[in-house]
Coordinates of C-alpha atoms in Angstrom, one line a residue:
M30 CA 107.2 94.2 5.3
K31 CA 110.5 96.0 5.4
N32 CA 108.7 99.1 6.8
K33 CA 107.1 97.1 9.5
R34 CA 110.4 95.7 10.7
L35 CA 111.8 99.2 10.7
R36 CA 109.0 100.6 12.8
F37 CA 109.3 97.7 15.4
T38 CA 113.1 98.3 15.6
Q39 CA 112.5 101.9 16.2
H40 CA 110.3 101.1 19.3
I41 CA 112.8 98.8 21.1
P42 CA 114.6 101.7 22.9
L43 CA 111.3 103.0 24.2
L44 CA 110.2 99.5 25.4
A45 CA 113.5 99.0 27.2
L46 CA 113.2 102.3 28.9
C47 CA 109.7 101.4 30.3
I48 CA 110.9 98.1 31.6
L49 CA 113.8 99.8 33.4
A50 CA 111.4 102.4 35.0
L51 CA 109.1 99.6 36.2
F52 CA 112.1 97.7 37.8
L53 CA 113.3 100.8 39.6
A54 CA 109.9 101.5 40.9
I55 CA 109.6 98.0 42.4
S56 CA 113.1 98.2 43.9
C57 CA 112.3 101.6 45.6
S58 CA 109.1 100.2 47.0
K59 CA 110.9 97.2 48.5
S60 CA 113.6 99.5 49.9
E61 CA 111.0 101.7 51.6
D62 CA 109.3 98.6 53.1
S63 CA 112.6 97.4 54.6
N64 CA 113.0 100.6 56.7
T65 CA 109.5 100.7 58.2
G66 CA 110.5 98.7 61.3
D67 CA 108.4 96.0 63.1
K68 CA 104.8 96.0 61.9
T69 CA 101.6 94.4 63.0
P70 CA 99.7 92.4 60.2
N71 CA 97.8 95.5 59.2
G72 CA 101.0 97.5 58.6
E73 CA 101.1 99.5 61.9
H74 CA 104.3 100.1 63.9
I75 CA 104.2 98.6 67.4
L76 CA 105.6 99.2 70.8
K77 CA 106.4 96.2 73.0
F78 CA 106.3 96.2 76.8
K79 CA 108.2 94.1 79.3
I80 CA 107.7 94.4 83.0
S81 CA 110.9 93.5 84.7
G82 CA 109.6 93.9 88.2
I83 CA 109.9 96.4 91.1
E84 CA 113.0 98.1 92.1
G85 CA 114.5 95.9 94.8
D86 CA 116.4 96.5 98.1
N87 CA 120.1 95.8 97.9
S88 CA 120.9 95.7 101.6
V89 CA 119.3 95.0 105.0
A90 CA 120.0 97.1 108.0
K91 CA 119.8 95.7 111.5
S92 CA 117.3 97.4 113.7
A93 CA 117.7 97.6 117.5
I94 CA 116.5 94.0 117.6
G95 CA 118.3 92.6 114.6
M96 CA 117.7 91.0 111.3
K97 CA 114.8 88.7 110.5
G98 CA 116.7 86.5 108.1
D99 CA 114.6 83.4 107.4
V100 CA 112.6 83.6 110.7
G101 CA 109.5 82.2 109.2
R102 CA 111.2 78.8 108.8
R103 CA 113.6 78.8 111.7
H104 CA 112.9 76.4 114.5
G105 CA 114.6 77.7 117.6
I106 CA 114.6 81.0 119.4
Q107 CA 117.0 83.5 117.7
A108 CA 119.2 86.1 119.2
D109 CA 117.3 88.8 117.2
E110 CA 114.0 88.0 118.7
T111 CA 112.3 89.5 121.8
L112 CA 109.5 87.8 123.8
V113 CA 106.7 90.3 123.9
S114 CA 103.6 89.8 126.0
G115 CA 100.4 91.0 124.5
T116 CA 96.9 91.4 126.0
L117 CA 96.0 87.8 125.7
G118 CA 99.2 86.0 124.6
D119 CA 102.9 86.1 123.8
A120 CA 105.0 86.4 120.7
L121 CA 108.6 86.3 119.6
I122 CA 109.1 89.4 117.6
S123 CA 111.9 90.5 115.2
L124 CA 112.2 93.3 112.7
E125 CA 113.9 93.7 109.4
Q126 CA 114.4 97.1 107.8
N127 CA 115.2 97.4 104.1
I128 CA 117.2 100.2 102.5
K129 CA 116.3 101.3 98.9
A130 CA 118.8 100.5 96.2
P131 CA 120.9 103.6 95.4
I132 CA 120.8 103.1 91.7
S133 CA 117.7 104.6 90.3
S134 CA 116.3 103.5 86.9
S135 CA 112.6 103.2 86.0
I136 CA 112.7 102.5 82.3
T137 CA 114.9 101.4 79.5
P138 CA 113.7 102.1 75.9
N139 CA 115.3 99.7 73.5
N140 CA 115.4 99.7 69.7
G141 CA 116.6 96.7 67.8
D142 CA 117.6 93.2 69.0
A143 CA 121.2 94.0 69.8
Q144 CA 120.2 97.1 71.8
A145 CA 117.6 95.1 73.6
K146 CA 120.2 92.7 74.9
A147 CA 122.7 95.3 75.8
R148 CA 120.5 97.9 77.5
G149 CA 118.6 96.2 80.3
A150 CA 117.2 97.8 83.5
K151 CA 119.9 99.3 85.5
A152 CA 118.5 98.8 89.0
A153 CA 118.1 95.4 90.6
S154 CA 114.5 94.4 90.4
I155 CA 112.2 91.8 92.1
P156 CA 109.9 90.1 89.6
L157 CA 106.2 90.5 90.0
E158 CA 103.9 87.5 90.1
D159 CA 102.3 86.4 86.9
Q160 CA 99.0 88.0 85.8
V161 CA 99.5 91.2 87.9
K162 CA 97.5 93.9 86.2
Y163 CA 99.2 97.2 85.2
R164 CA 98.2 100.2 83.1
V165 CA 100.3 102.0 80.4
I166 CA 99.3 105.4 79.2
L167 CA 100.8 106.7 76.0
C168 CA 100.7 110.5 75.4
D169 CA 102.0 113.2 73.0
Q170 CA 104.3 115.8 74.3
N171 CA 101.4 117.9 75.6
D172 CA 100.1 114.9 77.7
N173 CA 97.1 114.3 75.4
V174 CA 96.3 110.7 76.0
L175 CA 96.7 108.6 72.8
A176 CA 96.4 105.1 74.4
N177 CA 95.3 103.8 77.7
V178 CA 96.0 100.1 77.9
V179 CA 95.7 97.4 80.6
G180 CA 98.3 94.6 80.6
S181 CA 99.1 91.6 82.7
T182 CA 102.6 90.4 83.6
G183 CA 103.4 87.3 81.5
T184 CA 101.1 88.5 78.7
D185 CA 102.4 92.0 78.0
P186 CA 100.5 94.2 75.4
L187 CA 101.5 95.7 72.0
I188 CA 100.5 99.3 71.2
P189 CA 100.4 100.6 67.6
V190 CA 102.6 103.7 67.2
N191 CA 103.9 106.0 64.5
L192 CA 107.4 105.9 63.1
G193 CA 109.5 108.9 64.1
W194 CA 107.2 110.1 66.9
T195 CA 108.5 110.7 70.4
Y196 CA 105.9 109.7 73.0
K197 CA 105.5 110.3 76.7
W198 CA 104.5 107.2 78.6
Y199 CA 103.3 106.5 82.2
A200 CA 102.8 103.1 83.8
Y201 CA 101.4 102.1 87.2
S202 CA 100.1 99.1 89.1
T203 CA 98.7 98.2 92.5
N204 CA 100.3 94.8 92.4
E205 CA 97.0 92.9 92.1
R206 CA 95.7 90.3 89.7
E207 CA 92.1 91.4 89.8
S208 CA 92.3 94.9 88.4
V209 CA 94.2 98.2 88.2
P210 CA 92.3 101.5 88.8
D211 CA 91.8 104.0 86.0
F212 CA 92.4 107.8 86.3
D213 CA 89.6 110.4 86.0
A214 CA 89.6 111.8 82.5
D215 CA 88.9 115.4 83.7
S216 CA 91.0 115.7 86.9
K217 CA 93.7 113.1 85.8
L218 CA 93.6 111.7 89.3
I219 CA 93.4 108.2 90.7
S220 CA 91.1 108.5 93.8
R221 CA 92.4 108.0 97.3
A222 CA 89.7 105.4 97.9
A223 CA 91.0 103.3 95.0
L224 CA 94.5 103.4 96.4
S225 CA 93.8 102.9 100.1
N226 CA 96.3 100.4 101.5
K227 CA 97.4 99.5 97.9
D228 CA 100.9 98.8 96.7
L229 CA 101.1 101.6 94.2
M230 CA 104.1 101.2 91.8
V231 CA 104.9 103.7 89.0
A232 CA 107.3 104.4 86.2
S233 CA 107.4 107.0 83.4
G234 CA 109.6 108.3 80.6
N235 CA 109.9 109.1 76.9
I236 CA 110.5 106.9 73.9
S237 CA 111.2 107.8 70.2
I238 CA 109.9 105.3 67.7
Q239 CA 112.7 104.1 65.4
A240 CA 113.2 101.4 62.8
G241 CA 113.4 97.9 64.2
E242 CA 111.7 96.7 67.3
N243 CA 110.7 99.2 70.0
F244 CA 110.9 98.0 73.6
L245 CA 109.9 99.5 76.9
N246 CA 111.6 97.5 79.7
I247 CA 109.8 98.8 82.8
V248 CA 111.0 98.6 86.4
F249 CA 108.4 100.0 88.8
K250 CA 109.2 102.1 91.9
R251 CA 107.1 101.7 95.0
K252 CA 105.4 105.1 95.9
T253 CA 104.6 104.1 99.5
A254 CA 106.4 102.9 102.6
R255 CA 105.5 99.2 103.2
I256 CA 105.1 97.7 106.6
Q257 CA 104.5 94.0 106.7
A258 CA 103.5 91.6 109.5
V259 CA 104.5 88.0 109.1
V260 CA 101.9 86.3 111.3
N261 CA 103.2 82.8 112.4
V262 CA 100.9 80.6 114.5
R263 CA 102.9 77.4 114.3
G264 CA 103.7 78.0 118.0
M265 CA 99.9 77.8 118.7
F266 CA 99.8 74.5 116.8
A267 CA 97.1 75.7 114.5
T268 CA 96.5 77.5 111.2
L269 CA 95.0 80.9 110.6
S270 CA 91.2 80.9 110.2
T271 CA 88.9 83.0 108.0
D272 CA 87.8 85.6 110.7
T273 CA 91.3 86.9 111.4
K274 CA 91.9 90.6 110.9
I275 CA 94.9 92.7 111.7
S276 CA 95.6 96.5 111.8
I277 CA 98.4 98.7 113.0
Q278 CA 98.5 101.9 115.1
N279 CA 101.0 104.5 116.3
N280 CA 100.7 105.0 120.1
T281 CA 103.1 108.0 120.2
V282 CA 100.1 110.3 120.0
P283 CA 96.7 108.9 120.7
G284 CA 94.6 108.8 117.6
T285 CA 97.6 109.2 115.2
E286 CA 97.1 107.0 112.2
V287 CA 100.1 105.1 110.7
M288 CA 98.1 104.7 107.5
T289 CA 97.6 107.7 105.1
M290 CA 96.8 107.9 101.4
G291 CA 95.9 110.6 98.8
D292 CA 94.7 111.2 95.3
Y293 CA 97.5 110.4 92.8
N294 CA 98.2 112.1 89.5
P295 CA 100.2 109.8 87.3
F296 CA 101.1 112.6 84.9
S297 CA 102.7 114.8 87.5
N298 CA 103.8 111.9 89.7
S299 CA 102.3 113.6 92.8
F300 CA 99.7 113.1 95.6
S301 CA 97.1 115.5 96.8
N302 CA 94.4 115.5 99.5
I303 CA 96.5 113.2 101.7
E304 CA 94.4 112.0 104.7
P305 CA 94.5 109.1 107.3
V306 CA 92.9 105.9 106.2
N307 CA 91.7 103.0 108.5
A308 CA 93.3 99.9 107.0
V309 CA 92.4 96.5 108.2
V310 CA 93.8 93.4 106.5
T311 CA 91.6 90.3 106.5
N312 CA 92.8 86.7 106.4
A313 CA 91.6 86.5 102.8
E314 CA 93.9 89.5 101.9
M315 CA 96.9 88.1 103.7
K316 CA 99.3 86.0 101.5
V317 CA 100.7 82.6 102.4
D318 CA 104.4 83.1 103.1
N319 CA 105.4 79.7 101.6
I320 CA 103.9 76.4 100.6
V321 CA 105.6 74.4 103.3
E322 CA 104.1 76.2 106.2
G323 CA 100.9 77.0 104.4
E324 CA 98.1 78.7 106.3
A325 CA 100.2 78.7 109.5
V326 CA 102.3 81.6 108.3
K327 CA 100.8 84.5 106.4
V328 CA 101.8 88.0 105.5
A329 CA 99.7 91.1 106.1
S330 CA 100.9 94.2 104.1
F331 CA 100.3 97.9 104.9
Y332 CA 101.1 100.7 102.5
T333 CA 101.3 104.3 103.7
L334 CA 102.5 107.8 102.7
N335 CA 103.1 108.7 106.3
T336 CA 106.9 109.0 107.0
T337 CA 106.5 110.3 110.6
A338 CA 108.9 108.6 112.9
I339 CA 107.4 106.0 115.3
S340 CA 109.3 105.9 118.5
P341 CA 110.3 102.7 120.3
G342 CA 107.5 100.8 121.9
N343 CA 104.8 102.5 120.0
L344 CA 104.0 100.5 116.8
T345 CA 101.3 98.1 117.7
F346 CA 99.7 95.2 115.7
N347 CA 96.1 94.6 116.7
F348 CA 94.2 91.4 115.9
T349 CA 90.4 92.1 115.9
P350 CA 90.1 89.1 116.2
L351 CA 92.8 86.4 115.8
S352 CA 91.0 83.2 114.8
I353 CA 92.9 79.9 114.5
L354 CA 91.9 76.4 113.4
L355 CA 93.0 73.7 115.8
D356 CA 94.1 70.1 115.2
D357 CA 90.7 68.8 116.4
G358 CA 88.8 70.9 113.9
R359 CA 87.5 73.5 116.3
T360 CA 88.1 77.2 115.9
R361 CA 89.8 79.2 118.7
T362 CA 89.0 83.0 118.6
F363 CA 90.8 85.7 120.6
S364 CA 87.9 88.2 120.6
S365 CA 87.8 91.7 119.1
S366 CA 87.4 93.2 122.5
P367 CA 89.8 93.7 124.1
G368 CA 91.6 91.8 121.3
L369 CA 95.1 90.5 121.0
S370 CA 97.8 93.0 120.4
F371 CA 101.6 93.2 120.3
T372 CA 103.8 96.3 120.4
L373 CA 107.3 96.3 118.8
P374 CA 110.0 97.2 121.3
Q375 CA 111.9 99.2 118.7
G376 CA 111.0 102.2 116.6
L377 CA 111.2 102.9 112.9
T378 CA 111.0 105.8 110.5
P379 CA 109.1 104.9 107.4
S380 CA 110.6 105.9 104.1
I381 CA 108.9 106.0 100.7
G382 CA 110.1 103.0 98.7
S383 CA 111.4 101.0 101.7
S384 CA 110.1 98.0 103.4
Y385 CA 109.8 97.0 107.1
I386 CA 109.0 93.4 108.0
A387 CA 107.9 92.5 111.5
T388 CA 107.7 88.8 112.2
L389 CA 105.3 87.8 115.0
R390 CA 105.8 84.1 116.0
L391 CA 102.7 83.7 118.3
L392 CA 103.0 81.3 121.2
E393 CA 100.5 79.0 122.9
S394 CA 99.3 80.9 126.0
P395 CA 100.4 79.2 129.3
I396 CA 98.5 79.2 132.7
K397 CA 100.3 80.7 135.7
V398 CA 100.1 78.6 138.9
K399 CA 102.2 79.3 142.0
G400 CA 104.5 81.4 139.9
I401 CA 105.1 78.8 137.2
M402 CA 103.9 79.1 133.6
W403 CA 102.4 75.7 132.7
A404 CA 101.2 74.5 129.4
R405 CA 97.4 74.1 129.4
T406 CA 97.5 70.7 127.7
N407 CA 99.7 67.7 127.3
L408 CA 102.6 67.1 124.9
I409 CA 101.7 64.9 121.9
Y410 CA 103.4 63.5 118.8
N411 CA 102.0 63.6 115.3
P412 CA 104.4 62.4 112.6
L413 CA 102.0 63.6 109.9
K414 CA 102.4 67.3 110.8
L415 CA 105.2 69.7 109.9
D416 CA 105.7 70.3 113.6
K417 CA 105.6 66.8 115.0
Y418 CA 105.9 67.9 118.6
R419 CA 102.6 69.6 119.6
L420 CA 100.4 70.6 122.5
K421 CA 97.1 68.9 122.4
S422 CA 94.1 71.0 121.4
N423 CA 92.2 70.3 124.6
P424 CA 93.0 69.0 128.1
D425 CA 91.0 65.7 127.8
E426 CA 92.3 62.4 128.9
S427 CA 94.5 60.0 127.0
N428 CA 93.3 56.5 126.1
I429 CA 94.1 53.4 124.1
T430 CA 93.3 55.2 120.8
T431 CA 96.1 57.6 121.4
I432 CA 98.7 55.2 122.7
D433 CA 101.4 56.3 120.2
Q434 CA 100.5 60.0 120.5
D435 CA 100.1 60.8 124.2
F436 CA 102.2 58.2 126.1
W437 CA 106.0 58.9 126.2
N438 CA 108.9 56.9 127.4
W439 CA 110.9 59.1 129.8
K440 CA 112.7 61.8 127.8
S441 CA 112.3 60.0 124.5
D442 CA 112.4 61.6 121.0
V443 CA 109.3 59.7 120.0
P444 CA 106.7 58.2 122.3
R445 CA 108.2 54.7 122.2
G446 CA 111.8 55.9 121.6
E447 CA 114.9 55.3 123.6
A448 CA 114.5 56.7 127.1
G449 CA 116.8 59.5 128.4
T450 CA 117.7 61.0 125.0
T451 CA 115.5 64.0 124.5
D452 CA 113.4 66.6 126.2
G453 CA 110.3 66.5 124.0
C454 CA 109.0 69.7 125.4
A455 CA 112.1 71.5 124.2
L456 CA 111.3 70.4 120.7
L457 CA 108.0 72.2 120.6
Y458 CA 108.0 75.0 118.0
P459 CA 109.8 77.3 118.4
E460 CA 112.4 75.0 119.9
G461 CA 113.6 76.1 123.3
T462 CA 110.3 77.8 124.3
W463 CA 109.1 75.0 126.6
K464 CA 110.8 72.3 128.7
M465 CA 109.9 69.4 131.0
P466 CA 109.4 70.3 134.7
D467 CA 111.7 68.6 137.1
L468 CA 110.5 67.0 140.4
A469 CA 111.0 70.2 142.4
T470 CA 108.7 72.1 140.1
W471 CA 106.0 69.5 140.4
E472 CA 106.4 69.5 144.1
T473 CA 105.8 73.3 144.1
L474 CA 102.3 72.6 142.9
G475 CA 101.5 70.6 146.0
Q476 CA 98.1 68.9 146.2
P477 CA 95.3 70.1 143.8
D478 CA 92.8 72.7 144.8
K479 CA 90.0 70.5 143.4
K480 CA 89.3 67.1 141.9
E481 CA 86.7 66.7 139.2
E482 CA 84.9 63.8 137.6
I483 CA 82.5 63.4 134.7
N484 CA 80.7 60.1 134.4
G485 CA 78.5 58.7 131.6
I486 CA 75.0 57.5 132.3
F487 CA 75.8 54.0 131.3
Y488 CA 79.5 54.0 130.5
G489 CA 82.5 56.4 130.3
A490 CA 84.4 58.6 132.7
N491 CA 86.8 61.6 132.8
Y492 CA 88.7 62.5 135.9
G493 CA 91.1 65.3 136.6
A494 CA 93.0 67.3 139.3
V495 CA 92.7 71.1 139.2
W496 CA 94.9 74.0 140.4
E497 CA 93.5 77.5 140.2
K498 CA 95.5 80.1 138.4
D499 CA 97.4 82.9 140.2
A500 CA 95.0 85.7 141.1
E501 CA 96.9 88.4 139.2
Y502 CA 97.1 86.3 136.0
S503 CA 94.4 87.4 133.5
R504 CA 91.8 85.1 132.3
N505 CA 91.9 84.1 128.6
E506 CA 88.4 83.3 127.4
A507 CA 89.8 81.9 124.1
Y508 CA 90.8 78.7 126.0
D509 CA 88.7 75.9 127.3
D510 CA 89.9 76.2 130.8
N511 CA 91.6 79.0 132.8
R512 CA 92.9 76.5 135.4
L513 CA 95.7 74.0 135.4
Y514 CA 93.8 70.7 134.6
I515 CA 95.8 67.5 134.9
S516 CA 93.8 64.7 133.3
Y517 CA 93.7 61.0 134.4
G518 CA 94.7 59.0 131.3
G519 CA 96.5 55.9 132.8
Y520 CA 99.8 54.8 131.4
R521 CA 101.4 52.5 128.8
T522 CA 102.9 49.4 130.3
A523 CA 106.6 48.6 129.7
P524 CA 107.6 46.1 127.1
G525 CA 107.4 42.5 128.4
F526 CA 105.8 39.1 127.8
F527 CA 102.7 40.9 126.7
A528 CA 102.6 43.8 124.2
P529 CA 102.4 47.2 125.9
Y530 CA 98.9 48.4 126.5
V531 CA 97.2 51.3 128.3
D532 CA 96.5 50.4 132.0
Q533 CA 94.5 52.4 134.5
S534 CA 92.7 54.5 131.9
P535 CA 89.5 56.0 133.4
I536 CA 86.4 53.8 133.5
G537 CA 82.9 54.3 134.8
F538 CA 79.6 52.4 134.8
L539 CA 76.1 53.5 135.7
Y540 CA 76.9 57.2 136.3
G541 CA 79.9 56.3 138.4
V542 CA 78.5 53.6 140.7
V543 CA 81.7 51.8 139.8
A544 CA 84.6 54.0 138.6
G545 CA 88.4 54.2 138.6
G546 CA 91.5 55.6 136.9
Q547 CA 95.0 56.9 137.5
C548 CA 97.1 59.8 136.2
H549 CA 100.8 59.3 135.3
Y550 CA 103.1 62.2 134.3
W551 CA 106.9 62.2 133.9
T552 CA 109.1 64.7 135.7
A553 CA 112.5 65.6 134.1
T554 CA 114.3 64.0 137.1
A555 CA 116.1 60.7 136.7
V556 CA 116.7 58.3 139.6
N557 CA 119.2 56.0 137.8
E558 CA 119.8 54.7 134.3
T559 CA 116.5 52.8 134.1
T560 CA 114.3 54.6 136.6
S561 CA 112.9 58.1 136.7
K562 CA 110.5 60.1 138.9
A563 CA 106.8 60.2 138.0
V564 CA 103.8 62.0 139.3
V565 CA 101.0 59.6 140.1
A566 CA 97.5 59.9 141.5
S567 CA 94.5 57.6 141.6
F568 CA 90.7 57.6 141.9
S569 CA 88.3 54.7 142.6
R570 CA 84.7 54.2 143.6
V571 CA 82.6 51.1 144.3
L572 CA 78.9 51.7 145.3
W573 CA 79.6 55.4 146.3
G574 CA 82.6 54.6 148.4
I575 CA 84.8 57.4 147.0
S576 CA 88.6 57.2 147.1
W577 CA 90.6 60.1 145.7
G578 CA 94.3 59.5 146.2
G579 CA 96.6 62.4 146.6
I580 CA 99.5 63.3 144.3
T581 CA 102.5 61.1 144.9
Y582 CA 106.0 61.0 143.4
E583 CA 107.1 57.5 142.5
D584 CA 110.2 55.8 141.0
R585 CA 109.0 54.2 137.7
V586 CA 110.9 52.3 134.9
S587 CA 111.8 54.8 132.2
D588 CA 110.3 52.8 129.3
E589 CA 106.8 53.0 130.6
G590 CA 104.6 55.4 128.6
K591 CA 103.3 58.4 130.6
N592 CA 101.8 61.8 129.8
V593 CA 104.1 64.9 129.7
R594 CA 103.1 68.4 130.8
C595 CA 105.5 71.2 129.8
I596 CA 106.4 74.5 131.4
R597 CA 107.7 77.6 129.7
A598 CA 111.5 77.7 129.4
I599 CA 111.8 81.4 128.4
N600 CA 109.8 83.2 131.1
N601 CA 110.0 80.9 134.1
P602 CA 112.7 82.5 136.3
N603 CA 115.0 79.9 137.9
R604 CA 113.1 77.0 136.5

C-alpha cells in the first residue's frame, strides 16, 4: 500500500503540467477568436456597404433668365420667367443651373465603430430613393473579379472577405428601382444601349480588411450632364395624360443631337464608342414633382455626355405629343405634327456632373380677335381643386346645375362673394396671367360675326355669339373651337324676397319652334358702388319668328351672378 501511494505522489507534477498545458491552449484559442473581426455565422469576415447618396450641388448660379427657386409651387408670374410662344401654345420658362460641389469624395472605408462615426463622406450628398438598385464589384489588385453583387438602397448587402486582404472595389447605378445593368465578362464594358438616357452614377476605391467592422460608405458621382424639364400644366387646368412624350434638340447646327452616350468600362472609369442617341421621355418615365400638384407637374430627365455649348435660343423641348386630361374627363392632345415645342431664350454649356433644370409652366392657349387675346372659355370656381379659379374645359352654356360655379358677382373672390373685391381672372394660375376685360375692350369686339343655335328635337337649346379669329393667328386643332364663342347662359338673380335663381337660361321646344335665352357677362368697369357694366344679348323665337338681339352694354346691380370671360394680361398691349 505504501508503494502505491508513493507512485501516485510521483505522478502529481505530471498531471498538473498537463492541466496547465490544456488551460493555455484554450486561452490561446479564445485570444485568436477575439482578433478575427466581425464574422458571419459560418465564420467568414464580412464587408458592409452603405450608400449615402449622390454627390450634391452646393450652389446655384443664375442664368441669363434667373433662378428657378420653387417655381413648381409658385402662384404668380416671377421676375425670372420669360413668356415663350411655342408652335401651338405659350409657356412661362425659367432655368436653374447647378454647379458641382468643389469637395470631391467618392468613398470612405471605415473600420471599427469609432472610426465609422468619425469618418463619414466628405462631400455633401443627396440621398437616393429607397430600393434603387446598384452593383458592387470586388476585385483583387489585378482586377480579377472576386464578387459581383447587386444591392438595393435601404437593404444594403454584406460580402464575405478575407482578413488582411486589400481589395479594389467598383460601384455603379443607373438610379432605377427595376434593375442595374451588368458588364460583359470579356470586354468589361456596359453597353451604350443599356445606358442610353440613364443616370449613370459611379464610385471606386480600395479597402484593406482589418479587425472589427469593415464599412464602405459610398457617395456616387454622376457621369453625365443632366438636363431636366419640369412640365407644369396647371395653367392649362389639366393633368398630364399617358400619351405625352418629350425630347430635346440643339438647333445651333441642324441635326446636332444634344443626347450622346457610349460604352462604359467601370474598371477604367472611361467611355468608348460615344455616339448620338435619340432619347424620348414618355409620361410613364416622367416623375411626379410633388404629391400636392400630382400629375399636373412632372419631371422629364435627360442624361448626356455631350458638353458642346448650346447658344441662346437653340435648346428646344419638343412634345410629340402633349396630351392632357381635362376636368370634364376628355383628353386634349396637341398632335405630334407639327407638335408643341418651346425654345429656351438662354444658352447653356453642359458639364459632366452638373444639372440644368428648365421649368415650363404651360398656359391655356387664347384666341386672338381684333388684336385681343381672349380666353376660349369662361371663368369658373371649383373649391375642390388645388387651383380653385379655372377656365372651363369647353365653351358650353351655364345653367342651374352650375349656379355656384359659373355665375359671379361683379369682381368677387367667390361666385357669391362680396362684389368689387377681386378680379377672379387675375387669380387664375399662374396669378397675373389673365384679367377681366373692361368695357372699352368689350366694345372693341363690336357685334358678332355670326350667331349660332342648337335645338333639341323635343327639348333643349344652346345659343351663342361668334367672332372669327384674326386671319394671321394660327389655328389650334387641339381645341374645340378656333373662334371666340360667347355662350348664352342666363344670369343668377340678385338676393331678394326669393332665393337667387338662374333666369333667362336657354330653352327650346320642338326643335326650336319656341325658344329663348340671354347672355350676361361682366366687364371690369364699375358704374358706382352698387352697379357695374355688363354685356347683354338675347334671343327669342315663337313659331319661327326669329329675334336675335344685338350686343348691348347695361348697368346692372353688382350682386347679380353673371359669366366672366378673361383676356390675357401679359401679352395684350395697352389692355
